[in-house]
Structures are given as structure tokens and as C-alpha cells.
mmCIF file of C-alpha atoms and ligand atoms in Angstrom:
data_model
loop_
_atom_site.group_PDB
_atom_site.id
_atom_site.type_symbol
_atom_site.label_atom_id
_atom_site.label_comp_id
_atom_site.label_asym_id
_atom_site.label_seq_id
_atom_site.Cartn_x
_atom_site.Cartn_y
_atom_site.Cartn_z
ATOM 1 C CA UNK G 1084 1.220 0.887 -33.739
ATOM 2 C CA UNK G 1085 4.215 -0.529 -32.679
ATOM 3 C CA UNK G 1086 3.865 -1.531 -29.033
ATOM 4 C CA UNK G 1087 6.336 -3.004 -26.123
ATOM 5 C CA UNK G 1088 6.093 -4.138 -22.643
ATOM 6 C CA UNK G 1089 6.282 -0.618 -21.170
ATOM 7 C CA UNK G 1090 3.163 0.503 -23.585
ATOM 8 C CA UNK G 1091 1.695 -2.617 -21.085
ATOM 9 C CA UNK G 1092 3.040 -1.562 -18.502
ATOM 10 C CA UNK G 1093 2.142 2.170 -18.175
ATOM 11 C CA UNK G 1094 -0.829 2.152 -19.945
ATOM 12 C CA UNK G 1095 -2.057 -1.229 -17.413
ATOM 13 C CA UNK G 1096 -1.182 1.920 -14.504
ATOM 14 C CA UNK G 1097 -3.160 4.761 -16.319
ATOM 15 C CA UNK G 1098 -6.155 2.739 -16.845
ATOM 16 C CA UNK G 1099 -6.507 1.147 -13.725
ATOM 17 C CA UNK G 1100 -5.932 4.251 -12.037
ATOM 18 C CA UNK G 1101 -8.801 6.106 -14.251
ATOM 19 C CA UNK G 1102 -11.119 3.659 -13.357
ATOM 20 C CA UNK G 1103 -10.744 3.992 -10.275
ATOM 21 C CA UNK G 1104 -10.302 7.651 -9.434
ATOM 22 C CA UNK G 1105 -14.498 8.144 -9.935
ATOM 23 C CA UNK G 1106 -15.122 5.848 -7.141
ATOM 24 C CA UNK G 1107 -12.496 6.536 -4.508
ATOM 25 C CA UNK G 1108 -13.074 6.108 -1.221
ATOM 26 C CA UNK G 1109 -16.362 3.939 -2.028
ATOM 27 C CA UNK G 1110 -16.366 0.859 0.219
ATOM 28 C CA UNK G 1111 -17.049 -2.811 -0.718
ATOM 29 C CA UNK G 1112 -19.935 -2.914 0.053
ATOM 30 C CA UNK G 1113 -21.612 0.576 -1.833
ATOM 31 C CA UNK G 1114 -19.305 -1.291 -4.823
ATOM 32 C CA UNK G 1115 -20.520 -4.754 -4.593
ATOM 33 C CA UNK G 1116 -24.231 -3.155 -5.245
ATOM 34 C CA UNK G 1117 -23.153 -0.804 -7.749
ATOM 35 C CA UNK G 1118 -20.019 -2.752 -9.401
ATOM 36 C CA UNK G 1119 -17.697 -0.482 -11.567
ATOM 37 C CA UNK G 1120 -17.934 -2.274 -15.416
ATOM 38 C CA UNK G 1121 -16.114 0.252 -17.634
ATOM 39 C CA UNK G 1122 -14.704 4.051 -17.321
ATOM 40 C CA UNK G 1123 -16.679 6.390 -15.252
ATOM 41 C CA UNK G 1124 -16.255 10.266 -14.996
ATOM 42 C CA UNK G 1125 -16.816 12.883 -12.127
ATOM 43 C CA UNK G 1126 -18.002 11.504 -8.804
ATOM 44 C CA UNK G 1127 -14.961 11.673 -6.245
ATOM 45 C CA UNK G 1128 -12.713 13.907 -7.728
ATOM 46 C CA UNK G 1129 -14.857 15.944 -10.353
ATOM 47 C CA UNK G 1130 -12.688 14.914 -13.110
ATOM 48 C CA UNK G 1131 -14.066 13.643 -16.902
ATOM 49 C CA UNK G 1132 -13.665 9.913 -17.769
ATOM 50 C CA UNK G 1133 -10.597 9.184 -18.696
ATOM 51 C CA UNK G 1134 -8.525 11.350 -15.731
ATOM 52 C CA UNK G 1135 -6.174 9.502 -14.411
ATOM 53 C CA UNK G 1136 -4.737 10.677 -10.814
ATOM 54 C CA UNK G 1137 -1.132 11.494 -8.955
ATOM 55 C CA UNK G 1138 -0.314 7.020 -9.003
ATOM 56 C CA UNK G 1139 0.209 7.822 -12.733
ATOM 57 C CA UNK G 1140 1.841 11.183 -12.944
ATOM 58 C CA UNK G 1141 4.497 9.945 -10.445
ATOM 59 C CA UNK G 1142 4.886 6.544 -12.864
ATOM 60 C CA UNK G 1143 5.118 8.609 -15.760
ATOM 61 C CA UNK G 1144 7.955 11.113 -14.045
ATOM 62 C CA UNK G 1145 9.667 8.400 -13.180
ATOM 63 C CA UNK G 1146 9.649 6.396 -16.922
ATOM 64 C CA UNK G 1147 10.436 10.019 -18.105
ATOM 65 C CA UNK G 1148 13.737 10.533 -15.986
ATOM 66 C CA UNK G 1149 14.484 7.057 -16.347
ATOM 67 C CA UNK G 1150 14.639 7.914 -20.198
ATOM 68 C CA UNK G 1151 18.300 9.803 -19.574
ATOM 69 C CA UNK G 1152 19.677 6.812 -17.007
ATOM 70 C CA UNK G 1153 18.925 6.840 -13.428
ATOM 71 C CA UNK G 1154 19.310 10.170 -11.251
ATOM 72 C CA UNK G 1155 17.898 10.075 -8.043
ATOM 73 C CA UNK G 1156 18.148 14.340 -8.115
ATOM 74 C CA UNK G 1157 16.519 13.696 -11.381
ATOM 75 C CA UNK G 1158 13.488 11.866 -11.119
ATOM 76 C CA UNK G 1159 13.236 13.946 -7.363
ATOM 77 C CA UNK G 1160 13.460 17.468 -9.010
ATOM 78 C CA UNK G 1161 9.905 15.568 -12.093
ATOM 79 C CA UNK G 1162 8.303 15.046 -8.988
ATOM 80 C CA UNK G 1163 8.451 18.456 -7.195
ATOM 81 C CA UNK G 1164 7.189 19.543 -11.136
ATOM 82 C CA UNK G 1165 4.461 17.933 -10.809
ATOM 83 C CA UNK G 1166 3.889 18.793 -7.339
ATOM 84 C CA UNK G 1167 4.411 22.711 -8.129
ATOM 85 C CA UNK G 1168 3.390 23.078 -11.954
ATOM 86 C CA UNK G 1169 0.999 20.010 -12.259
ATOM 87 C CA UNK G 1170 3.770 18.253 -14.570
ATOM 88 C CA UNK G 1171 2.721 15.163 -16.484
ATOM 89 C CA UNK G 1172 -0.638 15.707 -14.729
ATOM 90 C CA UNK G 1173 -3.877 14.161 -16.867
ATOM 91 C CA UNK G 1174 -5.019 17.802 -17.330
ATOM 92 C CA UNK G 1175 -1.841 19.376 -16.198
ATOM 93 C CA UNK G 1176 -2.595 19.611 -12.414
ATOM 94 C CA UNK G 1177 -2.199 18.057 -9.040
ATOM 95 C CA UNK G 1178 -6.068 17.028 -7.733
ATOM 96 C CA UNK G 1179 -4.856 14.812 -5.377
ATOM 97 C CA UNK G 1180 -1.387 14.306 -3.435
ATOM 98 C CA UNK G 1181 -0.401 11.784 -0.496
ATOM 99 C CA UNK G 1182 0.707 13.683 2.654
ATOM 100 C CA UNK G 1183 3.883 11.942 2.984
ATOM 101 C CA UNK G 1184 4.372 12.748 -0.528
ATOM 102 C CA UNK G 1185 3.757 16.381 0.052
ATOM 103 C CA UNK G 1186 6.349 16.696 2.346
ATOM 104 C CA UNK G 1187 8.975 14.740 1.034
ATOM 105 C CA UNK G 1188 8.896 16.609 -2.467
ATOM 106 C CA UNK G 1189 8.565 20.322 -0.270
ATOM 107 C CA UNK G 1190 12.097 19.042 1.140
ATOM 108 C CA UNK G 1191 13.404 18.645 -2.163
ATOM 109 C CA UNK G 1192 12.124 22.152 -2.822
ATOM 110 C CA UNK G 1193 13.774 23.119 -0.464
ATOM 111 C CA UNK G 1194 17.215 22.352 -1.155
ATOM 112 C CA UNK G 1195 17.298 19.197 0.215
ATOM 113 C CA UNK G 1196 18.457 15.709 -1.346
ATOM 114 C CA UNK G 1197 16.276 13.535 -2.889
ATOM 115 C CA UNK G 1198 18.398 10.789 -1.147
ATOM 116 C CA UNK G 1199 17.088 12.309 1.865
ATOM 117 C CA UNK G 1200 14.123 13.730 1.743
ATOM 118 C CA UNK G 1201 11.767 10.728 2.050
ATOM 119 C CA UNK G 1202 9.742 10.153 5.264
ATOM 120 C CA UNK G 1203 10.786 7.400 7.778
ATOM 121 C CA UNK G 1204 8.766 6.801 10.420
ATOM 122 C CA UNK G 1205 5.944 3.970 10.968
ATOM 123 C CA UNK G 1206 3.137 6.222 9.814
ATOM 124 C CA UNK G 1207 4.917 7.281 6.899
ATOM 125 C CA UNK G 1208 3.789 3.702 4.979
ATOM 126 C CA UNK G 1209 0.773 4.293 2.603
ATOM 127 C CA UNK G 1210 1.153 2.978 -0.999
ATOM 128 C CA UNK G 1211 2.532 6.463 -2.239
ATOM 129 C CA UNK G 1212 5.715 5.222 -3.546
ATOM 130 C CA UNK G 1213 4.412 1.497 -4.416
ATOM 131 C CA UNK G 1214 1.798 3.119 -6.781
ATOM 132 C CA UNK G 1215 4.868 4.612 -8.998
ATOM 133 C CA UNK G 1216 7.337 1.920 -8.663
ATOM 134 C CA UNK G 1217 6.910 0.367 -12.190
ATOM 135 C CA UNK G 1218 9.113 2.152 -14.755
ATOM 136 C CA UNK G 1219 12.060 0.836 -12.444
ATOM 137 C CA UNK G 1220 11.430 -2.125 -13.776
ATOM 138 C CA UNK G 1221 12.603 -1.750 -16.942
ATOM 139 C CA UNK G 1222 16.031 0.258 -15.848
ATOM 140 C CA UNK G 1223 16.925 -2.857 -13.565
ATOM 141 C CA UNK G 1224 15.525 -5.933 -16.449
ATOM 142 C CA UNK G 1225 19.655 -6.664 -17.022
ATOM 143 C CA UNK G 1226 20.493 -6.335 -13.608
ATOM 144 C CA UNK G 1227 21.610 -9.901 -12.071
ATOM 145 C CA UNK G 1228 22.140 -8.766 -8.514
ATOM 146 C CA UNK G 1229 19.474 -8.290 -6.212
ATOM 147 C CA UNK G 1230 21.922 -6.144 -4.208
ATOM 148 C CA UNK G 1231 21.854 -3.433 -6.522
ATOM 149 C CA UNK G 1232 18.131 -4.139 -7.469
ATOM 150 C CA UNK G 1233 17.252 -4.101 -3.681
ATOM 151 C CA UNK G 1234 19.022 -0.374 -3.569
ATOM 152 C CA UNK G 1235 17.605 0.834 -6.594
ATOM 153 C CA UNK G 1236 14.273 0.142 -5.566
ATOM 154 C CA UNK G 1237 15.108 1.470 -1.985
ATOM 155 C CA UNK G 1238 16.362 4.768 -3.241
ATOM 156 C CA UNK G 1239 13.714 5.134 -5.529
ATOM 157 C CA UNK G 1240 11.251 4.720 -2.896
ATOM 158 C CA UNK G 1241 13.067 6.817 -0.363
ATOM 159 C CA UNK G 1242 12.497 9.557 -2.215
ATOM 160 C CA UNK G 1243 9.327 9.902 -0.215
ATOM 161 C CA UNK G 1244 8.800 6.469 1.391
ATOM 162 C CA UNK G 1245 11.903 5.687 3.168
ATOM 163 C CA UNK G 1246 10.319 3.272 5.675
ATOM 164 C CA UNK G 1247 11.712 -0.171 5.404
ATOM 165 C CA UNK G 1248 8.167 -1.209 4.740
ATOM 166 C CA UNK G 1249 7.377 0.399 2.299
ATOM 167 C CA UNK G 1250 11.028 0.019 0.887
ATOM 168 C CA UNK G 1251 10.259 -4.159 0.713
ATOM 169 C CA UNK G 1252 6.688 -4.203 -0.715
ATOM 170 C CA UNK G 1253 8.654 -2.292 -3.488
ATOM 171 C CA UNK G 1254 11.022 -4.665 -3.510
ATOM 172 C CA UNK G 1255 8.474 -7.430 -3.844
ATOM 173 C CA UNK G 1256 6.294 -5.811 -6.590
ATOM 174 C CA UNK G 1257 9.739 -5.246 -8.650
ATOM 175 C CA UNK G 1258 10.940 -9.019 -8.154
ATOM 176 C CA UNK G 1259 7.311 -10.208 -9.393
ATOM 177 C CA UNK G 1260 7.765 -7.782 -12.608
ATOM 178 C CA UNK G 1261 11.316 -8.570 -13.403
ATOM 179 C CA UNK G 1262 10.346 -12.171 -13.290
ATOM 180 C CA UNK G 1263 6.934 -11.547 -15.937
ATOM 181 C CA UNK G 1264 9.188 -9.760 -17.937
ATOM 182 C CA UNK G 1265 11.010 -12.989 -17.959
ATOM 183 C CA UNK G 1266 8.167 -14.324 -19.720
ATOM 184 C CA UNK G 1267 6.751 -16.339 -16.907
ATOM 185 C CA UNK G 1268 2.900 -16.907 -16.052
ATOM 186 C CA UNK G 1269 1.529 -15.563 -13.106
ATOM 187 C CA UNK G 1270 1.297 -17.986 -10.632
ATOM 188 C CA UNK G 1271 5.545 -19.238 -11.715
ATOM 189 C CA UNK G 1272 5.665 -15.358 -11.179
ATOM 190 C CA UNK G 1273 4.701 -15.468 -7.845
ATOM 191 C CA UNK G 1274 6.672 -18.971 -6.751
ATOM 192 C CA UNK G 1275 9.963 -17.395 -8.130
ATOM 193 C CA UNK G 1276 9.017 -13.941 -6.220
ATOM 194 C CA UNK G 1277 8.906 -15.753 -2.926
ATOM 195 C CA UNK G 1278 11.941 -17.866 -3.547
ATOM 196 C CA UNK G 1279 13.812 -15.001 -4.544
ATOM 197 C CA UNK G 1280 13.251 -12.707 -2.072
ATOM 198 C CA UNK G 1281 12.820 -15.363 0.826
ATOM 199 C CA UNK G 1282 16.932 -16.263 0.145
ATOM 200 C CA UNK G 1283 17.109 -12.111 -0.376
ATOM 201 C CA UNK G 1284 16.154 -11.390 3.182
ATOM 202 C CA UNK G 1285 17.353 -14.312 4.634
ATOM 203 C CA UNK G 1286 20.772 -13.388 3.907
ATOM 204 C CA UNK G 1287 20.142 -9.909 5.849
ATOM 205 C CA UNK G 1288 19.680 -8.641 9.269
ATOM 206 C CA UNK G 1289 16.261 -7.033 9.050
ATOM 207 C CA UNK G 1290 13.766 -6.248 11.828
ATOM 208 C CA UNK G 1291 11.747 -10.189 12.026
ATOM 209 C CA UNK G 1292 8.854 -8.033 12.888
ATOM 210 C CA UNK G 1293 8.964 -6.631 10.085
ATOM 211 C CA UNK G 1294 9.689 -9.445 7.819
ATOM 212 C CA UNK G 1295 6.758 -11.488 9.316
ATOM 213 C CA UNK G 1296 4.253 -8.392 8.535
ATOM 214 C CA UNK G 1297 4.660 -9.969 4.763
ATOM 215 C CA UNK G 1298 4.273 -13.480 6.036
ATOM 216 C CA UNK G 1299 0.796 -13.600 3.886
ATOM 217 C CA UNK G 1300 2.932 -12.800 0.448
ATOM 218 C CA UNK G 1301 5.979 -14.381 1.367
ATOM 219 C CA UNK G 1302 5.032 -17.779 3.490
ATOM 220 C CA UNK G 1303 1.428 -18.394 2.392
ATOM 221 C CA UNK G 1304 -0.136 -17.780 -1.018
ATOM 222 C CA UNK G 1305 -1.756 -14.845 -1.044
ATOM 223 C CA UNK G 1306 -4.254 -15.842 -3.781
ATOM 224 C CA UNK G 1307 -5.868 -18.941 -1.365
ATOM 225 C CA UNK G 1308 -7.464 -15.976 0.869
ATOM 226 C CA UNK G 1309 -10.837 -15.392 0.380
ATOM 227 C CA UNK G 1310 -12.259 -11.732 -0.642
ATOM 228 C CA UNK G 1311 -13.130 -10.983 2.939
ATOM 229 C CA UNK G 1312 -9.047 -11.352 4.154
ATOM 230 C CA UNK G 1313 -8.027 -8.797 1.666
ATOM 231 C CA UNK G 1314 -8.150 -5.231 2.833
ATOM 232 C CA UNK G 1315 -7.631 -1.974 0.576
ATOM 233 C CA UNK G 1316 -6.725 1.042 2.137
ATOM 234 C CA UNK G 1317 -4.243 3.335 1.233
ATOM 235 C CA UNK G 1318 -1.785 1.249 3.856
ATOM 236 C CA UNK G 1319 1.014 -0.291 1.539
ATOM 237 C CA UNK G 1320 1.234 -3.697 2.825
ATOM 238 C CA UNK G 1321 -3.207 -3.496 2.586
ATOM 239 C CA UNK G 1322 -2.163 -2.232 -1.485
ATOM 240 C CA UNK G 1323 0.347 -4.876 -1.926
ATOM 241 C CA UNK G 1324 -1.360 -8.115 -0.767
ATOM 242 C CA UNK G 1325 -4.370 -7.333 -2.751
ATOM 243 C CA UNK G 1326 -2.837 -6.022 -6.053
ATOM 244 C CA UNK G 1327 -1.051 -9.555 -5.901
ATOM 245 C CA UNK G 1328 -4.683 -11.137 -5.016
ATOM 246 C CA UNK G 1329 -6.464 -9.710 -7.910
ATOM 247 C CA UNK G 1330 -4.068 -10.508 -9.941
ATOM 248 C CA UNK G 1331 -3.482 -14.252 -8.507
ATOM 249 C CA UNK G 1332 -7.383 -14.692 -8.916
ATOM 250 C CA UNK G 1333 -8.223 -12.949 -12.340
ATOM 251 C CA UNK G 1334 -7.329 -14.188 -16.063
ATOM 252 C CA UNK G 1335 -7.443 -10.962 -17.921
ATOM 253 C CA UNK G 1336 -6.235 -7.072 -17.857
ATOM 254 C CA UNK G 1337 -9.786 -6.173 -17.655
ATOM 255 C CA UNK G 1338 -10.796 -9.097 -14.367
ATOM 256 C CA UNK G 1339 -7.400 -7.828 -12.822
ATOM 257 C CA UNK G 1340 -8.402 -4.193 -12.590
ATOM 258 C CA UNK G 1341 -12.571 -4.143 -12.103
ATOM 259 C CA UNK G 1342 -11.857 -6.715 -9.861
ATOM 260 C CA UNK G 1343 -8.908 -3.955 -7.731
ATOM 261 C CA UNK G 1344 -11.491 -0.906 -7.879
ATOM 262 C CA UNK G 1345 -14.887 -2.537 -6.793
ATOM 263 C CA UNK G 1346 -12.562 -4.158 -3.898
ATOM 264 C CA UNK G 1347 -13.323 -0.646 -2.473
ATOM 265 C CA UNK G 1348 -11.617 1.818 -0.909
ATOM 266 C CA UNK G 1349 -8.070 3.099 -2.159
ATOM 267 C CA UNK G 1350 -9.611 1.419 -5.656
ATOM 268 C CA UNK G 1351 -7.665 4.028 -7.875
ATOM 269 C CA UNK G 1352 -4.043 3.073 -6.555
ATOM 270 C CA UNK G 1353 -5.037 -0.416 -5.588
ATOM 271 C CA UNK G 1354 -6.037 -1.161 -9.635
ATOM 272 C CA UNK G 1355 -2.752 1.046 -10.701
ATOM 273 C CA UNK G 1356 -0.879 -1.452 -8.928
ATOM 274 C CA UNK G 1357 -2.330 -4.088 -9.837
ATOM 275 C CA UNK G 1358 -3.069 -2.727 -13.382
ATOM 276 C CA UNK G 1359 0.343 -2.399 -14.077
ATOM 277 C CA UNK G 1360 1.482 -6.228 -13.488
ATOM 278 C CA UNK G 1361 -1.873 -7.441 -15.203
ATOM 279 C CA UNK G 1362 -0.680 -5.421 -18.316
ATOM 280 C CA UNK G 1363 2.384 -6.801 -18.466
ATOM 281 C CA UNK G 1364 0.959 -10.470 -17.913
ATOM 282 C CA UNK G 1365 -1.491 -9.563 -20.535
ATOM 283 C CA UNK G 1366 -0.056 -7.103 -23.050
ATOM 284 C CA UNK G 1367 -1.179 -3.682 -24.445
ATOM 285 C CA UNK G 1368 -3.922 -5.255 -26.684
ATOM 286 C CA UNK G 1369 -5.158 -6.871 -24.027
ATOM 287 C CA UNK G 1370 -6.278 -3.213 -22.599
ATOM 288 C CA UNK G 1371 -10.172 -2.648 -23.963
ATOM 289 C CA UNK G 1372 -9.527 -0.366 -26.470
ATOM 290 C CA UNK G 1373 -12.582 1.872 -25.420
ATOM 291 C CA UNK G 1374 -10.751 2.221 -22.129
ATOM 292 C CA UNK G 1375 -7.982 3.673 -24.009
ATOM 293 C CA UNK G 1376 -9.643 5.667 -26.061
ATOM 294 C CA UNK G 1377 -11.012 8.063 -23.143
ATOM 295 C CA UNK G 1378 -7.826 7.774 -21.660
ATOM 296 C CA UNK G 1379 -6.697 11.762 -20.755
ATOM 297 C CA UNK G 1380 -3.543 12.485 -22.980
ATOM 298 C CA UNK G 1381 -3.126 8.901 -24.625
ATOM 299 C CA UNK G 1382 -0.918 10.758 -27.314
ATOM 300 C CA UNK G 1383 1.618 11.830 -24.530
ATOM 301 C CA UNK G 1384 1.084 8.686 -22.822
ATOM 302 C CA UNK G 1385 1.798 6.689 -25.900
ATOM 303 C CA UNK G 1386 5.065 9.227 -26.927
ATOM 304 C CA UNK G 1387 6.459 8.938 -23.683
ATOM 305 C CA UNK G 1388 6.237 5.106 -24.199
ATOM 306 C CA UNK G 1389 7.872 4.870 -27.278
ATOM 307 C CA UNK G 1390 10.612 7.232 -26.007
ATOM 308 C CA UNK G 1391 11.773 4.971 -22.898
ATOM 309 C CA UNK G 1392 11.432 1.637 -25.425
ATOM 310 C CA UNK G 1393 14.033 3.255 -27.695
ATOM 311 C CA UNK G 1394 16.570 2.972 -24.222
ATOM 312 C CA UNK G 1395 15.272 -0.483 -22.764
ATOM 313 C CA UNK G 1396 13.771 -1.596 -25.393
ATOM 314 C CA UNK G 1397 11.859 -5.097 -25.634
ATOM 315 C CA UNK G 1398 9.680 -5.437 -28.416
ATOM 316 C CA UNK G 1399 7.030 -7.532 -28.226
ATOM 317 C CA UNK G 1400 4.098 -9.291 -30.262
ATOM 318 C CA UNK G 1401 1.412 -8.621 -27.203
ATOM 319 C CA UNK G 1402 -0.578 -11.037 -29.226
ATOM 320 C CA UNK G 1403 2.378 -13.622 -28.297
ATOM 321 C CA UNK G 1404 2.743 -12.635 -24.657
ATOM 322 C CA UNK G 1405 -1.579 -12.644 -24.584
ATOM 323 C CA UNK G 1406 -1.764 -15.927 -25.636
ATOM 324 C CA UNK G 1407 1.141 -17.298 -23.410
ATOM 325 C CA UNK G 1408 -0.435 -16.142 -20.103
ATOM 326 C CA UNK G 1409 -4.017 -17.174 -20.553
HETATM 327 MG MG1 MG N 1710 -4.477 8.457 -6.831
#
């Protein structure tokens, strides 16, 4: 099979996510006795090995909209499918769903925007629009002014997570894929990512309050923090620092995401996150194959793939981009 850098990409989200939907809600320390080693089934959520959970669905909505251009009502009105008819979900239902999420898509059903429906306020900054981020990517790898990336992201998030907090760890996560898929290594990833989003904001009036909530991304480096430092609830800024830790601190796909779920707690979204950048560093083969074998609806997974490759296409030898980055 013929596979690019959104096969990585998506599939590095699905199978981080699966792995980590069994054990949701576990903390560290249940984890760190009973460490997570390979796909799991049932536990949290009931669901057979393989299931992956809403991070995905909302990833593959989005890389599914983003196959006919970019349309905020678009990729709004996939969402509010999945919300109401289970669309793109692993067995074609919703088992799980963010309330901030919840309430931003029921605004879009009813009648509202999706440039306006998202949440705003403080509270309103879990990871739910971090986790399906990705696919934006990919629609934005051309795009030379990080003006119009900033927006894209920021309307793309808005859609339920309209917060600027939630809007800039977006923001960040998109700068640190756009520069992998630039064929840098992880750690020249993360140097560019600050520089470029350091001159981004400093350019801007934004809240400093806000700005120095990232300080631990954008001043320090993230990866020097031991284990202890890095949180993993289902607060975005908690999802973003340690997605960029596991990755920072692992050498493989499969280090990246074991290493995101048995940090406990939101471990699904946390190694979706994280999976996603770790396939890209890595590549598709890079993914265990027996993880992708159990994966629920691989076929669709892998159509939907090859669909949104024939629009931004990149075509890769993952052999080539494995080797590069180890
Ligand atoms: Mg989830």
C-alpha cells in the first residue's frame, strides 16, 4: 500500500486514541503498576480493542470536509453528524462527547453559525478541539503567512473552543506539524515552533497573562521537566505540554504513545495528540502493525486517507522519513 504523511498522521491519532480509551481516567500511579504495552479492549468505556473514541471521529470529520476545501459550515454541519447519527464513529456511535463540545455542535443544530457557536469563557478550555486539530495541517502545508494560519486554526477551533487558550495551544501544535512536515527532527521541530510563534505573538496585543500560561512550551523546554511536572487532564494547556513531552522524550511511534496513556488520566486524548505528531515524525510503518490490525474500521480509515492525499498530496517513502528522525 501506497502510504503518505496523512496515513501517519491519522492513523498516529486513531491508535493512540485506541490505546488509550480502555484505561481512561486511570491515574499514574494505578498505570505505573499496571503499564499499558499493546491494545487493550473493554474496561472504561466497554468498547472491543481496537475502538477508537470522539478525538478521532472529530479528526476524521475534519480530514473528510477538508477533502472539498475548507468550509467552516462544512466541517461544523460533520460534526453535529457525528454528534446526532454517530458519523465516522469507530462503530458508528457517539460513547463519549466533551461538554463544551456538546453544546457548541447543539448551537449549530440549531441554526446557528459554526463561526459562532464555539464556547468562550475560561472554563470552556479542555483539549476538545486540540485533540482534532491535525488534518488542518495539511490544508495550511503551502500557506506562508502565519496570519492566515493563525485564523485558520482559530476558526477551526472556535467551532467549539473559542477561548483564546485553547485557540493558541492549537496554534502551537499546528506550527510544530507544519514544521515536521518540513522534514525536520523533533527537537529542530520544537526550536523553530518557539521561534516562530514567539515573533507571532510578539507582534500582537494579547492578554500577557495569557501568553505567560505557555511560558513552559514557549520560554523553557518542555522536554527538561521531569515526569512528575507534567500533568494530564483533560485541561488543554495540561494536553499540550505533555503531548510535546512525550514526544520530546521518546524515539519511536510506539515510546511516544505508551509513554502518553500510562501518563494517566485523559491518556486517550493525551496519546491522540501526541500520537498524531509521533506519526508524522515516524511514518505509517513505523505504527506496530498488530496495532493496526485491531484498529475499528482500518478500511475506512485507510480510504479516507487516500482520498484527502489525492488533494494535498505528499507522498512519501515512510521508510525515508523513519530513518531520518531516529
Ligand atoms: Mg476521547
Amino acid at each position: 500500500m501506497k502510504t503518505t504523511k496523512i496515513h501517519s498522521a491519522l492513523f498516529g491519532v486513531a491508535v493512540g486514541d485506541a490505546l488509550g480509551v480502555p484505561v481512561e481516567f486511570k491515574s499514574r500511579e494505578k498505570l505505573r503498576e499496571n503499564p499499558v504495552t499493546t491494545m487493550l479492549g473493554y474496561m472504561a468505556w466497554n468498547q472491543p480493542k481496537g475502538s477508537w473514541s470522539d478525538d478521532s471521529s472529530l479528526t476524521f470529520c475534519l480530514a473528510e470536509s477538508l477533502c472539498y476545501g475548507f468550509d467552516i459550515e462544512e466541517i461544523g454541519r460533520l460534526f453535529v453528524r457525528w454528534k446526532k447519527e454517530g458519523y465516522w464513529g469507530a462503530h458508528n456511535e457517539v460513547f463519549d462527547i466533551g461538554g463544551t463540545t456538546r453544546y457548541s455542535l447543539s448551537r449549530i443544530e440549531n441554526g446557528e453559525s459554526a463561526m459562532f457557536s464555539g464556547n468562550f469563557f475560561e472554563e470552556d478550555n479542555g483539549n476538545g478541539s486540540l485533540m482534532r486539530i491535525l488534518p488542518l495541517a495539511f490544508y495550511l502545508k503551502e500557506e506562508e503567512n502565519i496570519n492566515i494560519i493563525y485564523q485558520k486554526v482559530k476558526e477551526v477551533s472556535s467551532i467549539t473552543h473559542a477561548h483564546f487558550r485553547s485557540v493558541l495551544a492549537c496554534f502551537i501544535y499546528i506550527v510544530y506539524a507544519l514544521e515536521v512536515l518540513k522534514g525536520r527532527n523533533k527537537f529542530e521541530t520544537y526550536i523553530q515552533t518557539k521561534a516562530i510563534v514567539n515573533d507571532f505573538i510578539s507582534n500582537k496585543d494579547f492578554n500577557q497573562k495569557e501568553i505567560q500560561l505557555f511560558d513552559r512550551i514557549l520560554k523553557g523546554n518542555i522536554n527538561e521537566l521531569e515526569e512528575n511536572k507534567i500533568h494530564s487532564s483533560g485541561y488543554v494547556l495540561h494536553s499540550l505540554e505533555a503531548s510535546l513531552w512525550c514526544v520530546l522524550t521518546s524515539s519511536s511511534y510506539s515510546e511516544t504513545v505508551l509513554k502518553a496513556v500510562n501518563l494517566g488520566g485523559d491518556t486517550d486524548t493525551t496519546a491522540a495528540i501526541a500520537g498524531g505528531l509521533a506519526g508524522l515524525l515516524y511514518g505509517y510503518e513505523s505504527i506496530p502493525q498488530e496495532w493496526i490490525t485491531v484498529l475499528a474500521r482500518k478500511e475506512d480509515i485507510t480510504a479516507l486517507c487516500d482520498q484527502m492525499s489525492k488533494k494535498y498530496e505528499i507522498t512519501t517513502n515512510n521508510k525515508f522519513i523513519a530513518n531520518k528522525h531516529k
